[in-house]
mmCIF file of C-alpha atoms and ligand atoms in Angstrom:
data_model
loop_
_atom_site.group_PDB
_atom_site.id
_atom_site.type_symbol
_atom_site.label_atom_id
_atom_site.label_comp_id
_atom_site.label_asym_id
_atom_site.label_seq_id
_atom_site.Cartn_x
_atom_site.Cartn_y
_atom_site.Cartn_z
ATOM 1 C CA UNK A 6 115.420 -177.247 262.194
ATOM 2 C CA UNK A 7 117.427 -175.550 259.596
ATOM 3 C CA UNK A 8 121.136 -175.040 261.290
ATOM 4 C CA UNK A 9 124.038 -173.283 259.704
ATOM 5 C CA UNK A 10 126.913 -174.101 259.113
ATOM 6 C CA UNK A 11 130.245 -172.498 258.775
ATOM 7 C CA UNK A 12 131.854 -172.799 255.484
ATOM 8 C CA UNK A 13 135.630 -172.555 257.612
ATOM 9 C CA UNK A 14 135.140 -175.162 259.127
ATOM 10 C CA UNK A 15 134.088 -177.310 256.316
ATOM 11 C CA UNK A 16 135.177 -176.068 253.261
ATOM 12 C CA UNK A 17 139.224 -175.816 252.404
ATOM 13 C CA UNK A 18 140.849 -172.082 251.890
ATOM 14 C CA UNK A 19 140.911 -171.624 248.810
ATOM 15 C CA UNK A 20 145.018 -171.576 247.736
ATOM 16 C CA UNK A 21 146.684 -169.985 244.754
ATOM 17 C CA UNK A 22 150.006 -171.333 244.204
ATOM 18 C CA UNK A 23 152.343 -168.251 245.056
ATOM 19 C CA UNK A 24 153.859 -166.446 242.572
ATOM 20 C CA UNK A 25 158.124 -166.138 242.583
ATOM 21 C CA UNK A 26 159.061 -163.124 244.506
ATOM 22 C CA UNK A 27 158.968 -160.081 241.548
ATOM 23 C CA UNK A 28 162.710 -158.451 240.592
ATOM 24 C CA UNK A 29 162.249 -154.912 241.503
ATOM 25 C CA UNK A 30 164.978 -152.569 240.868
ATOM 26 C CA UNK A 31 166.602 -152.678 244.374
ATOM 27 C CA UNK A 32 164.159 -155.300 245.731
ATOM 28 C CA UNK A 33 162.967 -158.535 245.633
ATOM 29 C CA UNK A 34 159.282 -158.871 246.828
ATOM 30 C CA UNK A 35 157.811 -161.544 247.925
ATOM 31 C CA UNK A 36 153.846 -162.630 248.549
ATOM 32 C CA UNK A 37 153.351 -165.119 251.432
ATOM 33 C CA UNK A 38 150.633 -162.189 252.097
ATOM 34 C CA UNK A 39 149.427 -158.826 249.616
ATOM 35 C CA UNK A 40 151.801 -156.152 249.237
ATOM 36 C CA UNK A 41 150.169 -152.649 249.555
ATOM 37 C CA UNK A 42 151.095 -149.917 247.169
ATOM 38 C CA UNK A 43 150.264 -146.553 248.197
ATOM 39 C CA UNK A 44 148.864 -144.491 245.548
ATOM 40 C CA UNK A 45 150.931 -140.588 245.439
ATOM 41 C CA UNK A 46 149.130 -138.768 242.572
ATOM 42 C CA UNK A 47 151.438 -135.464 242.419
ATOM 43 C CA UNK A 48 149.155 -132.712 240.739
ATOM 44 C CA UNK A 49 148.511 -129.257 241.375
ATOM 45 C CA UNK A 50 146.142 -129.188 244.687
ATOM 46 C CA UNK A 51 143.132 -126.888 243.142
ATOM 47 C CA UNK A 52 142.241 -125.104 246.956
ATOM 48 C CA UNK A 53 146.575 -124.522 246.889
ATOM 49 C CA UNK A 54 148.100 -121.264 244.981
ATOM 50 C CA UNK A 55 152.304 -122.336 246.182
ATOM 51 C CA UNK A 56 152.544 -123.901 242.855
ATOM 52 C CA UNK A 57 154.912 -126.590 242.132
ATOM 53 C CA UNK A 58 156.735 -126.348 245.609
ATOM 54 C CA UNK A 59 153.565 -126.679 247.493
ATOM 55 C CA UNK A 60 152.957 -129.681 245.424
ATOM 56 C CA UNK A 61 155.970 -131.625 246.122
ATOM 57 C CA UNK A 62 155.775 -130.699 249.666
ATOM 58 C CA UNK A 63 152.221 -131.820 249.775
ATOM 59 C CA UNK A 64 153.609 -135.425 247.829
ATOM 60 C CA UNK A 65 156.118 -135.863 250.172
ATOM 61 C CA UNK A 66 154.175 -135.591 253.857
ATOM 62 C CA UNK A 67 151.826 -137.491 252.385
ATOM 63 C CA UNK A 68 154.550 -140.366 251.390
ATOM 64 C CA UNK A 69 155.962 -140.211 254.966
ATOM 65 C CA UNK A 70 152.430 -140.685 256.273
ATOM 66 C CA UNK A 71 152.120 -143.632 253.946
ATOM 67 C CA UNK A 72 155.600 -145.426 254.836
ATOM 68 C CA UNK A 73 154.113 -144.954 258.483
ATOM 69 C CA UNK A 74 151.100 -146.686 257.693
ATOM 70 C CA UNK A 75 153.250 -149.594 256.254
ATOM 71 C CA UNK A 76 153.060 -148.949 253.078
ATOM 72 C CA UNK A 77 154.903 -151.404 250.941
ATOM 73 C CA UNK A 78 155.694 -149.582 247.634
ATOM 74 C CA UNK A 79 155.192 -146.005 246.704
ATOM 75 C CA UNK A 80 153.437 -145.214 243.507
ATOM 76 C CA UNK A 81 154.116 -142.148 241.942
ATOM 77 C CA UNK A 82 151.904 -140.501 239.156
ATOM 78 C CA UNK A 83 152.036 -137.358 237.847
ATOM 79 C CA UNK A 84 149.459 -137.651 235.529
ATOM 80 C CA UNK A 85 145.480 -138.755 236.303
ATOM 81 C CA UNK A 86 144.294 -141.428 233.913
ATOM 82 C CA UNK A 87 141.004 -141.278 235.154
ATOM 83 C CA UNK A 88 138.819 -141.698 232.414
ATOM 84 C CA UNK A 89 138.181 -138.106 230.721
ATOM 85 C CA UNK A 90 141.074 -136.604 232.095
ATOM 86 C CA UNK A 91 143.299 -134.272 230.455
ATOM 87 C CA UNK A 92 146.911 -135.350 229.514
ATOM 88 C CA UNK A 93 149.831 -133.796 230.930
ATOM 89 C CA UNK A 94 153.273 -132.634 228.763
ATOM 90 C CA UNK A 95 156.162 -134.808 229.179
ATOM 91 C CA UNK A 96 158.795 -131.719 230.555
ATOM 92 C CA UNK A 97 155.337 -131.190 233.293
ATOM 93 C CA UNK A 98 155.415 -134.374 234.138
ATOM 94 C CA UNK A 99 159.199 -134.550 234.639
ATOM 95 C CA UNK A 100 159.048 -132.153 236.818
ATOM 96 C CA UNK A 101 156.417 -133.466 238.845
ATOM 97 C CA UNK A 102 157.816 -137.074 238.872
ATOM 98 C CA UNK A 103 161.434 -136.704 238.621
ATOM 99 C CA UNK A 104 162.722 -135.209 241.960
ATOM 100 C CA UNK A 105 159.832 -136.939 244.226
ATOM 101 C CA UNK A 106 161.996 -139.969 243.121
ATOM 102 C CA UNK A 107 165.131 -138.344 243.788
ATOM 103 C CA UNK A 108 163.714 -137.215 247.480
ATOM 104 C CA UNK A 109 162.042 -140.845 248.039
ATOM 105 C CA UNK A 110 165.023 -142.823 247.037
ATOM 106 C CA UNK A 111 166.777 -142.718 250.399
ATOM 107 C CA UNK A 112 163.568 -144.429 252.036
ATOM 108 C CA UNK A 113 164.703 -147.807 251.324
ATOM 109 C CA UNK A 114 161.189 -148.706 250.067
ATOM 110 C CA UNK A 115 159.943 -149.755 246.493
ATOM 111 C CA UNK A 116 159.183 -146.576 244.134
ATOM 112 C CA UNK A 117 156.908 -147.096 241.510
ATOM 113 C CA UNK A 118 156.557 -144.954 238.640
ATOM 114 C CA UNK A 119 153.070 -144.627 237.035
ATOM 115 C CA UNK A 120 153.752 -143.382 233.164
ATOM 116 C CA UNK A 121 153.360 -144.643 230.023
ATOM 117 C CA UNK A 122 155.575 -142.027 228.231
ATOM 118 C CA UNK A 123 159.146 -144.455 227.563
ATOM 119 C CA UNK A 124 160.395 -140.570 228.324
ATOM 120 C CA UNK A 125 159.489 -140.127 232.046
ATOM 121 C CA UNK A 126 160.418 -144.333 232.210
ATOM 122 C CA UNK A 127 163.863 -143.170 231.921
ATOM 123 C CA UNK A 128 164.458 -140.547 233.401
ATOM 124 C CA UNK A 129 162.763 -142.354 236.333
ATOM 125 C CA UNK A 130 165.137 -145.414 236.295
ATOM 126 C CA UNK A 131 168.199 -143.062 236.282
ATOM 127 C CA UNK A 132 166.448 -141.501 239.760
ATOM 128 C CA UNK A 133 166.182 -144.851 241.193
ATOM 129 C CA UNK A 134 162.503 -146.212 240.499
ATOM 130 C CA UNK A 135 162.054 -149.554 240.843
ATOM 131 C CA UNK A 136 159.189 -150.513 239.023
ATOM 132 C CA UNK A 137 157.243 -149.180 236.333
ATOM 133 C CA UNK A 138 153.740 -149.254 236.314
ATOM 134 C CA UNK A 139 152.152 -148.743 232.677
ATOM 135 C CA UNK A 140 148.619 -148.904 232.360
ATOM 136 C CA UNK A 141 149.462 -148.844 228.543
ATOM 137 C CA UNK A 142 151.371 -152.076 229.200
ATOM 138 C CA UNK A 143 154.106 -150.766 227.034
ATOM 139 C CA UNK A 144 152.482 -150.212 224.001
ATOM 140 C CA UNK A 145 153.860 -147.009 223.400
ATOM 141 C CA UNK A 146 157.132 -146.873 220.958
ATOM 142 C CA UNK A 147 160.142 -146.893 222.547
ATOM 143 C CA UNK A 148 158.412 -148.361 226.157
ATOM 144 C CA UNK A 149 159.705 -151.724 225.894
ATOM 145 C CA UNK A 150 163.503 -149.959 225.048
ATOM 146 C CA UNK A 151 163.171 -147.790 227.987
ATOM 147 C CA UNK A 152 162.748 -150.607 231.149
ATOM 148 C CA UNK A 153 164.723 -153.817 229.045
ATOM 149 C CA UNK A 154 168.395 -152.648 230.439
ATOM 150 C CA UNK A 155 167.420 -152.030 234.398
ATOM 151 C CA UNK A 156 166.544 -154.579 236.874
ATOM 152 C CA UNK A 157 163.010 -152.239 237.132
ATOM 153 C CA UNK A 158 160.271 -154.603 237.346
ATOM 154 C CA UNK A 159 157.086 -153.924 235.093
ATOM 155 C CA UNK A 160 153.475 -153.976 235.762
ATOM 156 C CA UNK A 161 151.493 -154.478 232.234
ATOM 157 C CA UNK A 162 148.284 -153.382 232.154
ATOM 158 C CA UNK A 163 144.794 -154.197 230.315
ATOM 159 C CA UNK A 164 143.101 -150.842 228.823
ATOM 160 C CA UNK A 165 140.369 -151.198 225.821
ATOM 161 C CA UNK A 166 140.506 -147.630 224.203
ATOM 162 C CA UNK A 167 142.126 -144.442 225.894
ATOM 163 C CA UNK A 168 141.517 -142.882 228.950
ATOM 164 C CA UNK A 169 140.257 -139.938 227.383
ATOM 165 C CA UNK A 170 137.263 -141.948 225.607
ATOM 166 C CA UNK A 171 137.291 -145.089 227.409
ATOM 167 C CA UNK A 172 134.357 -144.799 229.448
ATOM 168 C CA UNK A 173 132.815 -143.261 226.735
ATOM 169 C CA UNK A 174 131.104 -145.572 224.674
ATOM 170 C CA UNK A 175 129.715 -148.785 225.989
ATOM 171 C CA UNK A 176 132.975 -151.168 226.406
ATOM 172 C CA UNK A 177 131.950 -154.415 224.656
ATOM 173 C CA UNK A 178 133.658 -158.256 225.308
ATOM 174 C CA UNK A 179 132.318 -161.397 224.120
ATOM 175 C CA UNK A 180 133.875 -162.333 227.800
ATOM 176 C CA UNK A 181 135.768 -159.765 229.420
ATOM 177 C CA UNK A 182 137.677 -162.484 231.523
ATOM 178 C CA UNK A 183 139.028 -164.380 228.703
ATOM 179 C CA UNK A 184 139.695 -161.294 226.887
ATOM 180 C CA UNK A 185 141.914 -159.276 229.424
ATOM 181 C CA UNK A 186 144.059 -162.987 229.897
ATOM 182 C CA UNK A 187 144.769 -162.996 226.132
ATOM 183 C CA UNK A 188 145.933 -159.554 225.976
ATOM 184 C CA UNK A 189 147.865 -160.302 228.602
ATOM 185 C CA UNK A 190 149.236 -162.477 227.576
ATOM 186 C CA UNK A 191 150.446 -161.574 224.426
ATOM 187 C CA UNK A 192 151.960 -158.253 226.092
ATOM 188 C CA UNK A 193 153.668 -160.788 228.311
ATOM 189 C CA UNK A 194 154.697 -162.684 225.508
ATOM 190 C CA UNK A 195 156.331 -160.053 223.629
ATOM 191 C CA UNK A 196 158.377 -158.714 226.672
ATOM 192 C CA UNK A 197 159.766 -161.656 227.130
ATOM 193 C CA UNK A 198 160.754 -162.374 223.553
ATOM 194 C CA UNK A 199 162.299 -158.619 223.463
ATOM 195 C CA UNK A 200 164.444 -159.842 226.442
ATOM 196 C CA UNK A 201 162.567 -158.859 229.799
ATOM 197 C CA UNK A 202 163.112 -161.187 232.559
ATOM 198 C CA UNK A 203 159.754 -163.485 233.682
ATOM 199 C CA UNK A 204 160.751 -162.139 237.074
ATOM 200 C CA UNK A 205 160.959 -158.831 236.412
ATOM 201 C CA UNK A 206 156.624 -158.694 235.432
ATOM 202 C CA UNK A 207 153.479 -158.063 237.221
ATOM 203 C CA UNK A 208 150.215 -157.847 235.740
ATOM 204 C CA UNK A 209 147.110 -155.487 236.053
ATOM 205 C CA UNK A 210 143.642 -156.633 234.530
ATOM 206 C CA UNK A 211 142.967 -152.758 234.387
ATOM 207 C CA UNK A 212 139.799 -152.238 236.918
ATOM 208 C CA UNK A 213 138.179 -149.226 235.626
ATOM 209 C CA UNK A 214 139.559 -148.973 232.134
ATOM 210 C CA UNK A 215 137.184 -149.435 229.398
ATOM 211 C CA UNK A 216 134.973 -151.859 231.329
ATOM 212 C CA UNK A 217 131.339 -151.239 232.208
ATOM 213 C CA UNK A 218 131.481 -150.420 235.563
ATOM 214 C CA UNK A 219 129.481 -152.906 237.454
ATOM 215 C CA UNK A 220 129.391 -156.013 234.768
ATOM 216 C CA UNK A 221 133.016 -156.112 234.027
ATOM 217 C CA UNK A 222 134.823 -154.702 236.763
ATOM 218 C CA UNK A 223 133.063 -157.245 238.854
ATOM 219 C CA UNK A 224 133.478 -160.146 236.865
ATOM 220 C CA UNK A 225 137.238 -159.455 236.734
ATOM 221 C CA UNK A 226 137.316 -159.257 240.319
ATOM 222 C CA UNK A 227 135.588 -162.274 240.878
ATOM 223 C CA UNK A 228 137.405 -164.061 238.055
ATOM 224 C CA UNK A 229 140.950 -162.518 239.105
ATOM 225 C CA UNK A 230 142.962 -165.654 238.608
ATOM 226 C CA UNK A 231 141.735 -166.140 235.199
ATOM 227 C CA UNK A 232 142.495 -162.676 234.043
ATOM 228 C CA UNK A 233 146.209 -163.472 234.672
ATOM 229 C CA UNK A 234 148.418 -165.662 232.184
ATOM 230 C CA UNK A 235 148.115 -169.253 232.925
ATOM 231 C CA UNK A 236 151.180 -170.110 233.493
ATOM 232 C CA UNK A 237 153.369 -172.046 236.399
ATOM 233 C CA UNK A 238 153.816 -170.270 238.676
ATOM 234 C CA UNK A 239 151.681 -167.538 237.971
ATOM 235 C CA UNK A 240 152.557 -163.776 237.148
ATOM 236 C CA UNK A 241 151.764 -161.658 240.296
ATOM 237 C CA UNK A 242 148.593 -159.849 240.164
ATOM 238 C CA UNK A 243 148.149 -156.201 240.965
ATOM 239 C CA UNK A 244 144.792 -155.309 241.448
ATOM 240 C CA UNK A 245 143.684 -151.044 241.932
ATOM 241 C CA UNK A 246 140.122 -150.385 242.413
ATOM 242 C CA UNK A 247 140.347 -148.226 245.476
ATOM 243 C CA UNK A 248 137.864 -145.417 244.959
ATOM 244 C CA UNK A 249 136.933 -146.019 241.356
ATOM 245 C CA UNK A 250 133.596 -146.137 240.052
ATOM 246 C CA UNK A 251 132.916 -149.987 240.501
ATOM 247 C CA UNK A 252 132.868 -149.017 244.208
ATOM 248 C CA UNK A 253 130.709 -145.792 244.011
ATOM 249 C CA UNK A 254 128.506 -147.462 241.890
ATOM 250 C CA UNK A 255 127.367 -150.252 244.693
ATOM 251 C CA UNK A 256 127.792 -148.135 247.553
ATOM 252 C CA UNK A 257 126.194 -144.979 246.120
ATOM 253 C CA UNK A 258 128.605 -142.379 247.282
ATOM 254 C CA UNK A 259 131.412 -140.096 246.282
ATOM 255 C CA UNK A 260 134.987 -140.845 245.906
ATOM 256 C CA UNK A 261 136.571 -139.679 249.218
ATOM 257 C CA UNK A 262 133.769 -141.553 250.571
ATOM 258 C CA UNK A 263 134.089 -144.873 249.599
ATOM 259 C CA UNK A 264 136.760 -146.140 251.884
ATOM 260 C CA UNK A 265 135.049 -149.281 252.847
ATOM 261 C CA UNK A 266 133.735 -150.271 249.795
ATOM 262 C CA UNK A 267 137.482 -150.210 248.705
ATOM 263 C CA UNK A 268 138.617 -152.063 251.516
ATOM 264 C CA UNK A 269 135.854 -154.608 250.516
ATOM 265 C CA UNK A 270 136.926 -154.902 247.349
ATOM 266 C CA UNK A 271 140.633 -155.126 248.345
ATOM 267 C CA UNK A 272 140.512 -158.038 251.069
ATOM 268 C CA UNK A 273 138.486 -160.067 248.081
ATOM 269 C CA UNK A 274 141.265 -159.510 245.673
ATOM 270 C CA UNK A 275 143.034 -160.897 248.394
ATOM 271 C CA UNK A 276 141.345 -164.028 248.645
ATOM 272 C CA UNK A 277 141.348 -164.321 245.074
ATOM 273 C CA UNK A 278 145.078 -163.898 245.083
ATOM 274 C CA UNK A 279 146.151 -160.706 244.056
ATOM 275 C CA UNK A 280 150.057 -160.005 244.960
ATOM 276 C CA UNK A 281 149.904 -156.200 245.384
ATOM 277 C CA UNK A 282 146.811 -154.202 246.243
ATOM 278 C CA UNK A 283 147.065 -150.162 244.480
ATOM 279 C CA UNK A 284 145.169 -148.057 247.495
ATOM 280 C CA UNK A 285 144.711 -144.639 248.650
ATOM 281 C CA UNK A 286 143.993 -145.592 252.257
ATOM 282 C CA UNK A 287 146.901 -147.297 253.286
ATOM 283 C CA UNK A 288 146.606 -147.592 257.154
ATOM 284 C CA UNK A 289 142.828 -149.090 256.525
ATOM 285 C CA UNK A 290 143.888 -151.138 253.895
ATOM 286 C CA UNK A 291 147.019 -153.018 255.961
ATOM 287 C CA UNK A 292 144.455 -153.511 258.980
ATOM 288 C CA UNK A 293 141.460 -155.213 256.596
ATOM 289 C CA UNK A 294 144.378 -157.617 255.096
ATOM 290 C CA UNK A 295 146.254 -158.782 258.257
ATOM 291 C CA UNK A 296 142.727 -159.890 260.039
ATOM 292 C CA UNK A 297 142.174 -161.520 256.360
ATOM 293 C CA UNK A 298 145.476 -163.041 256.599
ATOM 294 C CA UNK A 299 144.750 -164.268 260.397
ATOM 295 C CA UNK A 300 141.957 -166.270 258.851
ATOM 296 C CA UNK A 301 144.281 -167.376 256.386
ATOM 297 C CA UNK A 302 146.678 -169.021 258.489
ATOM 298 C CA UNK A 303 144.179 -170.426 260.454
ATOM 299 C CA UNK A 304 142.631 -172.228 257.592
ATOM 300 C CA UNK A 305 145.931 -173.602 256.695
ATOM 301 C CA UNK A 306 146.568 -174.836 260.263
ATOM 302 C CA UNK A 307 143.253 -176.843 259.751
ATOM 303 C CA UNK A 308 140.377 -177.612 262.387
ATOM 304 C CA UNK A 309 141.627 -176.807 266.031
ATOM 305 C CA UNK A 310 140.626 -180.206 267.960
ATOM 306 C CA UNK A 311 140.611 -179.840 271.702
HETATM 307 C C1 LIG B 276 145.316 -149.379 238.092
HETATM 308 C C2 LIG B 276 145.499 -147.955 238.003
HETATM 309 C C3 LIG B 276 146.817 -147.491 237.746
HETATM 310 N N1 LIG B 276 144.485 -147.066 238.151
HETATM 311 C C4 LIG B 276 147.612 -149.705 237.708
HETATM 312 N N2 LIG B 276 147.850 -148.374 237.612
HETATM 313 C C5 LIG B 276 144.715 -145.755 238.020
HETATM 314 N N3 LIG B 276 148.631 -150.584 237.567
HETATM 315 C C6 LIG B 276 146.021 -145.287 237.769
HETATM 316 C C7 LIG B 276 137.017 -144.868 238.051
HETATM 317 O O1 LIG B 276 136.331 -145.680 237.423
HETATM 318 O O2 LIG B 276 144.130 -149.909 238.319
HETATM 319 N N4 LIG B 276 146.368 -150.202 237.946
HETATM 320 N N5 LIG B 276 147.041 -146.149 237.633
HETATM 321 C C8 LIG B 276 143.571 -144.765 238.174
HETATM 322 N N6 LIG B 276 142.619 -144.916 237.130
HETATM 323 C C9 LIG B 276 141.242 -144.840 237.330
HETATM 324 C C10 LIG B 276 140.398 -145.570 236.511
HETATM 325 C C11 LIG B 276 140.722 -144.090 238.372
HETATM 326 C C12 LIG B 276 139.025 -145.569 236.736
HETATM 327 C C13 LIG B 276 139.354 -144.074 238.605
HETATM 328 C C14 LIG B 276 138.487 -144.819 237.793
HETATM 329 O O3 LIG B 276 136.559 -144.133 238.941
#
């Protein structure tokens, strides 16, 4: 009679050696489990008319609700780089970015600062951010000039194209895996040769930019060590797929929607390593990762014998 078998009690955890804990402005972080980063997009709300007041109040409840969920970094964007949409002036995205960081500071939790204008990176750092999170991985002119004198730490991340026309055409890799680790690489490379601490960077294989959306997404995610330098001990890994495509493409439904498919796709990031998970639902997210990290410990405590 056929009889299964479970693989925990059989098979060992799989273990990642841990990265060292990331430099972060104020912080030091450290991964003996996933950090969550709570995603605050500050745009104009379409169904609100208060303008830019309504917007920052809007940013900031939604913050507090996030710190309350256990957040453990806030990251602030105040432009989408969803592919296709539009980009935003630098003095409008000041103005969106700039005093959320000034109001957050006093929080005593990690802010993140999603921009790849070297700009907004320092006018950030003089409000107190604590990371910056690039998903040009500081390719722009003057990027690299902008974090190398703070104690920020950097997340560098892999984008084929622009996210105006990167979902555009059909993305193309001989093997997308192999291909995101060499860019990164050589962005790593070259930060550190113009002077940027090892501690002080994160990486990002990019989920969602110029990948097909079920073939290379997924092979990144399964993959997610590999797409990360190999080096001893490895680079943290932040990994943001919560409500993207890749998910609404297997689970069939729209963005606000796909909540559990991002959850999903979180806790096996997890188990594949990942330092810091980028989410939108916080409180869900922290639940799915400490029952994965219950399982965790109990693999590592071995076979209970009674
Ligand atoms: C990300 C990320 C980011 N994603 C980092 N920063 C976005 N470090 C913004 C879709 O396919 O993964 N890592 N900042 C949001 N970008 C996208 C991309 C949103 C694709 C949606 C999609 O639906």
């Amino acid at each position: 009679m056929a009889r299964y078998v479970s693989n925990v009690l059989n098979a060992e955890f799989p273990v990642f050696p841990m990265p060292e804990p990331l430099q972060c402005g104020r912080f030091k972080l450290t991964f003996e489990r996933p950090l969550v980063m709570g995603i605050l997009n500050v745009t104009p709300d379409s169904f609100s008319d208060g303008g830019k007041y309504a917007m920052r109040g809007d940013a900031l409840r939604q913050a507090e609700r996030m710190l309350l969920d256990g957040a453990d970094i806030i990251d602030i964007g105040g432009e989408s780089t969803r592919p296709g949409a539009p980009p935003v002036p630098l003095d409008e995205e000041l103005e969106r970015v700039i005093p959320l960081v000034e109001q957050l500071r006093g929080a005593n939790v990690p802010l993140s600062v999603d921009t790849y204008k070297p700009e907004v990176m320092r006018h950030a750092l003089s409000a107190g951010a604590d990371l910056i999170n690039d998903i040009w991985g500081f390719r722009m002119p003057g990027a690299i000039d902008a974090v190398r004198d703070s104690r920020c730490a950097l997340c560098v991340m892999h984008m084929l194209g622009e996210p105006q026309t990167m979902q555009l055409g059909e993305p193309a890799y001989e093997d997308v895996v192999a291909e995101v680790r060499g860019f990164l690489e050589a962005r790593v490379t070259t930060l550190m040769q113009a002077g940027i601490a090892r501690a002080r960077i994160s990486v990002d294989p990019g989920f969602g930019f110029g990948k097909a959306v079920v073939e290379h997404n997924y092979a990144l995610l399964a993959h997610l060590p590999d797409t990360a330098p190999h080096a001893k001990p490895p680079f943290p890994i932040l990994a943001g797929m919560s409500r993207k495509s890749m998910v609404g493409a297997v689970v069939g439904r729209p963005a606000p929607e796909r909540v559990a498919g991002s959850i999903a796709a979180a806790v096996c990031a997890a188990e594949r390593g990942a330092a810091i998970l980028r989410v939108h639902d916080v409180a869900q997210t922290v639940d799915a990762l400490k029952v994965w990290a219950a399982m965790r410990d109990a693999a590592n405590r071995g076979r209970v014998r009674r």
